[in-house]
XYZ file of C-alpha atoms in Angstrom:
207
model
C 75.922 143.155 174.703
C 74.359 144.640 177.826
C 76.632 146.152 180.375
C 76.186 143.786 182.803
C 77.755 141.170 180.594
C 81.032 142.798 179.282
C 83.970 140.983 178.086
C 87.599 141.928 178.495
C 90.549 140.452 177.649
C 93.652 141.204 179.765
C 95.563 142.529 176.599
C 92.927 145.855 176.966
C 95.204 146.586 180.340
C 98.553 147.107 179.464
C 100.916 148.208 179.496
C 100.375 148.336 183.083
C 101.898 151.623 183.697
C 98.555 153.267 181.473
C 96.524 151.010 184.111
C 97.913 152.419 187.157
C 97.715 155.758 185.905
C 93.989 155.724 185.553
C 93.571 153.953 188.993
C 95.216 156.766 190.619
C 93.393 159.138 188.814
C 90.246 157.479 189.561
C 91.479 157.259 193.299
C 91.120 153.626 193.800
C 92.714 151.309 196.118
C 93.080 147.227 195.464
C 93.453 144.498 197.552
C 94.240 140.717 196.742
C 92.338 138.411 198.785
C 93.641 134.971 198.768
C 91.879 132.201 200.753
C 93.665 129.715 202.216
C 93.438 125.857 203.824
C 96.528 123.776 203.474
C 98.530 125.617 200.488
C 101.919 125.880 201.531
C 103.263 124.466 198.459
C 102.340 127.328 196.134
C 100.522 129.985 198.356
C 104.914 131.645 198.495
C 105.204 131.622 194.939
C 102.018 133.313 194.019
C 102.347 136.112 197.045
C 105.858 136.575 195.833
C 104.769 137.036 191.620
C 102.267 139.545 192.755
C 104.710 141.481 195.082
C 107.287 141.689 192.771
C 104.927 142.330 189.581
C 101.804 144.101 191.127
C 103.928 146.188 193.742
C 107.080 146.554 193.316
C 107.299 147.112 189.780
C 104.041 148.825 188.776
C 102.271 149.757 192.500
C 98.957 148.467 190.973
C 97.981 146.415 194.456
C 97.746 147.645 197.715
C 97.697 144.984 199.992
C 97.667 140.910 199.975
C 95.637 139.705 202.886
C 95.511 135.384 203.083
C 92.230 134.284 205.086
C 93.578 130.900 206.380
C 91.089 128.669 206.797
C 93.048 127.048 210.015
C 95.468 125.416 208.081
C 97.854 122.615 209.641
C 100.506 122.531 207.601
C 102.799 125.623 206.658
C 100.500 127.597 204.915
C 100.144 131.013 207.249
C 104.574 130.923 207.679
C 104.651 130.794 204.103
C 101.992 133.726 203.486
C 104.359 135.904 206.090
C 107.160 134.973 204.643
C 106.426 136.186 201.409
C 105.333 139.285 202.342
C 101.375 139.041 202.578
C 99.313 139.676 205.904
C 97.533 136.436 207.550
C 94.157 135.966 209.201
C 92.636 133.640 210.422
C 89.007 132.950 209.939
C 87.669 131.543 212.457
C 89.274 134.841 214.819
C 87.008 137.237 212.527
C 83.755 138.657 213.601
C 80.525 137.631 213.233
C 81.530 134.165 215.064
C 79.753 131.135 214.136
C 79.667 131.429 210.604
C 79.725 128.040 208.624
C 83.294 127.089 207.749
C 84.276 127.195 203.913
C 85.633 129.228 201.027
C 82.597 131.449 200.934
C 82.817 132.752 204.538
C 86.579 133.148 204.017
C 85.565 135.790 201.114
C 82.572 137.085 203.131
C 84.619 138.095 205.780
C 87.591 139.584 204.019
C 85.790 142.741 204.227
C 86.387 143.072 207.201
C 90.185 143.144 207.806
C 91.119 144.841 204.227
C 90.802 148.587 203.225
C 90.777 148.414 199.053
C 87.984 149.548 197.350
C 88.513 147.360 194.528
C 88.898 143.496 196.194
C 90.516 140.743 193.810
C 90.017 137.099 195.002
C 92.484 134.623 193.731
C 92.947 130.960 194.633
C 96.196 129.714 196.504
C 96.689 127.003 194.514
C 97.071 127.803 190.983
C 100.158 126.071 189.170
C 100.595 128.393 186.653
C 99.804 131.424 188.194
C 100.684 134.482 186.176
C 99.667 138.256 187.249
C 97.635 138.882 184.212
C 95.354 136.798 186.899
C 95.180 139.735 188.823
C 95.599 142.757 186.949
C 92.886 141.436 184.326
C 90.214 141.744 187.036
C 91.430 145.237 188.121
C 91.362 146.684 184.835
C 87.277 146.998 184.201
C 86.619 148.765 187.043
C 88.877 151.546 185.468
C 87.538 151.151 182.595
C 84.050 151.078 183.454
C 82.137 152.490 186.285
C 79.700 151.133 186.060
C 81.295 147.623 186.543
C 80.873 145.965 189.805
C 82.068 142.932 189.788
C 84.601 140.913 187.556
C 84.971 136.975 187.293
C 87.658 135.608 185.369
C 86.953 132.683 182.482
C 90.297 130.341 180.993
C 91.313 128.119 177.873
C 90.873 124.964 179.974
C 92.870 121.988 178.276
C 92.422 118.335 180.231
C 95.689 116.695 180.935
C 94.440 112.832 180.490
C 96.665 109.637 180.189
C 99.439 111.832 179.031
C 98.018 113.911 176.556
C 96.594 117.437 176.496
C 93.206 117.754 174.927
C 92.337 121.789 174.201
C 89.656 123.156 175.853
C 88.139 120.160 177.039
C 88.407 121.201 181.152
C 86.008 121.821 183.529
C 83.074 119.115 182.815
C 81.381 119.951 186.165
C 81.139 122.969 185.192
C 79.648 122.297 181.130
C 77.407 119.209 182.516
C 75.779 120.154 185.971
C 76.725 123.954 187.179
C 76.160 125.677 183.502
C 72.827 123.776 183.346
C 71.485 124.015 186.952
C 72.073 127.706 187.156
C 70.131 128.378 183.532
C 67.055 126.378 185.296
C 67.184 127.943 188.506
C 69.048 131.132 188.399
C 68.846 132.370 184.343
C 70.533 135.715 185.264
C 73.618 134.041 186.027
C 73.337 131.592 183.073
C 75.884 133.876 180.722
C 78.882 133.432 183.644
C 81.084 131.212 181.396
C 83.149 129.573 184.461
C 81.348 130.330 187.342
C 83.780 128.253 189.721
C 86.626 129.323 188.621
C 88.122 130.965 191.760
C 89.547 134.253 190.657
C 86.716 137.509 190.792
C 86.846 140.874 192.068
C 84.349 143.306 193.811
C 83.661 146.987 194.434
C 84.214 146.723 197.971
C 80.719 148.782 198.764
C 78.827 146.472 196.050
C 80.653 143.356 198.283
C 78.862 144.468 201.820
C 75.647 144.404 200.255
C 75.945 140.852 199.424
């Protein structure tokens, strides 16, 4: 396999102590990025896993920055209360960018400072840290590696029962398909919207 199609598993990074070792050595900073529109219900509890996993215990993450999206519910007092640091969008230079998700990640360049940047959605149920830490660990591993994107068992919860790996149809019927017609270099991403990825922060401004 080519090195621009590596696969890790997050079992390759622990224990996490080894992986925070090497990221010092290498001298490399992290930030999580997590953007944000009307998440209030689970942005706290993922802010406060990655604190207390990802900081406080093994100092793997630098900083947790939440681009809101102008939320109107509770979703920026939850991301302070839990300890992460809150923008707003819309404030962020260049103004008049097209609201969305994308411009939320474009512009969290601007207001972090790590030179590795993991994106992770705010509304995952289950979220665990391996989330995080998976997409940290090839950049140590590999420097050569410049950007990460996560892939999942997804099981489909339907009329009370759980069928294995039988999630994410868009993705199997129209994204897989449409980006092996039109963009063929992008054709081996298995889950290409799932919503957790990381970037070298220099290969990021390029894009």
């Amino acid at each position: 396999m080519s090195q621009s199609n590596r696969l890790f598993h997050y079992q390759q990074f622990l224990p996490l102590a080894n992986l925070h070792r090497k990221l010092r050595q290498e001298g490399l900073s992290v930030s999580v990025v997590i953007p944000a529109l009307n998440e209030q219900d689970q942005i706290g509890r993922i802010i406060h896993k990655v604190r207390a996993q990802l900081q406080e215990s093994i100092p793997l993450v630098d900083e947790i920055v939440v681009m809101d999206g102008d939320s109107t519910d509770g979703t920026r007092e939850e991301a302070r209360m839990a300890g992460a640091t809150v923008h707003s969008v819309s404030e962020i230079d260049p103004a008049g960018c097209p609201n969305g998700k994308g411009t939320a990640l474009w512009k969290s360049q601007f207001v972090t400072r790590g030179d590795i940047v993991v994106c992770i959605d705010a509304d995952i149920v289950d979220f665990d840290a391996r989330f995080v830490y998976a997409l940290i660990g090839p950049f140590v591993q590999n420097r050569g590696v410049s950007f990460a994107k996560a892939f999942y068992k997804r099981p489909l919860a339907l009329n009370g029962n759980l069928a294995d790996n039988q999630g994410g149809r868009v993705t199997e019927i129209m994204v897989r398909p449409f980006l092996a017609t039109f963009f063929p270099e992008l054709a081996r991403i298995r889950q290409p919207l799932s919503g957790e990825y990381a970037f070298r922060r220099d290969f990021m401004s390029t894009v």
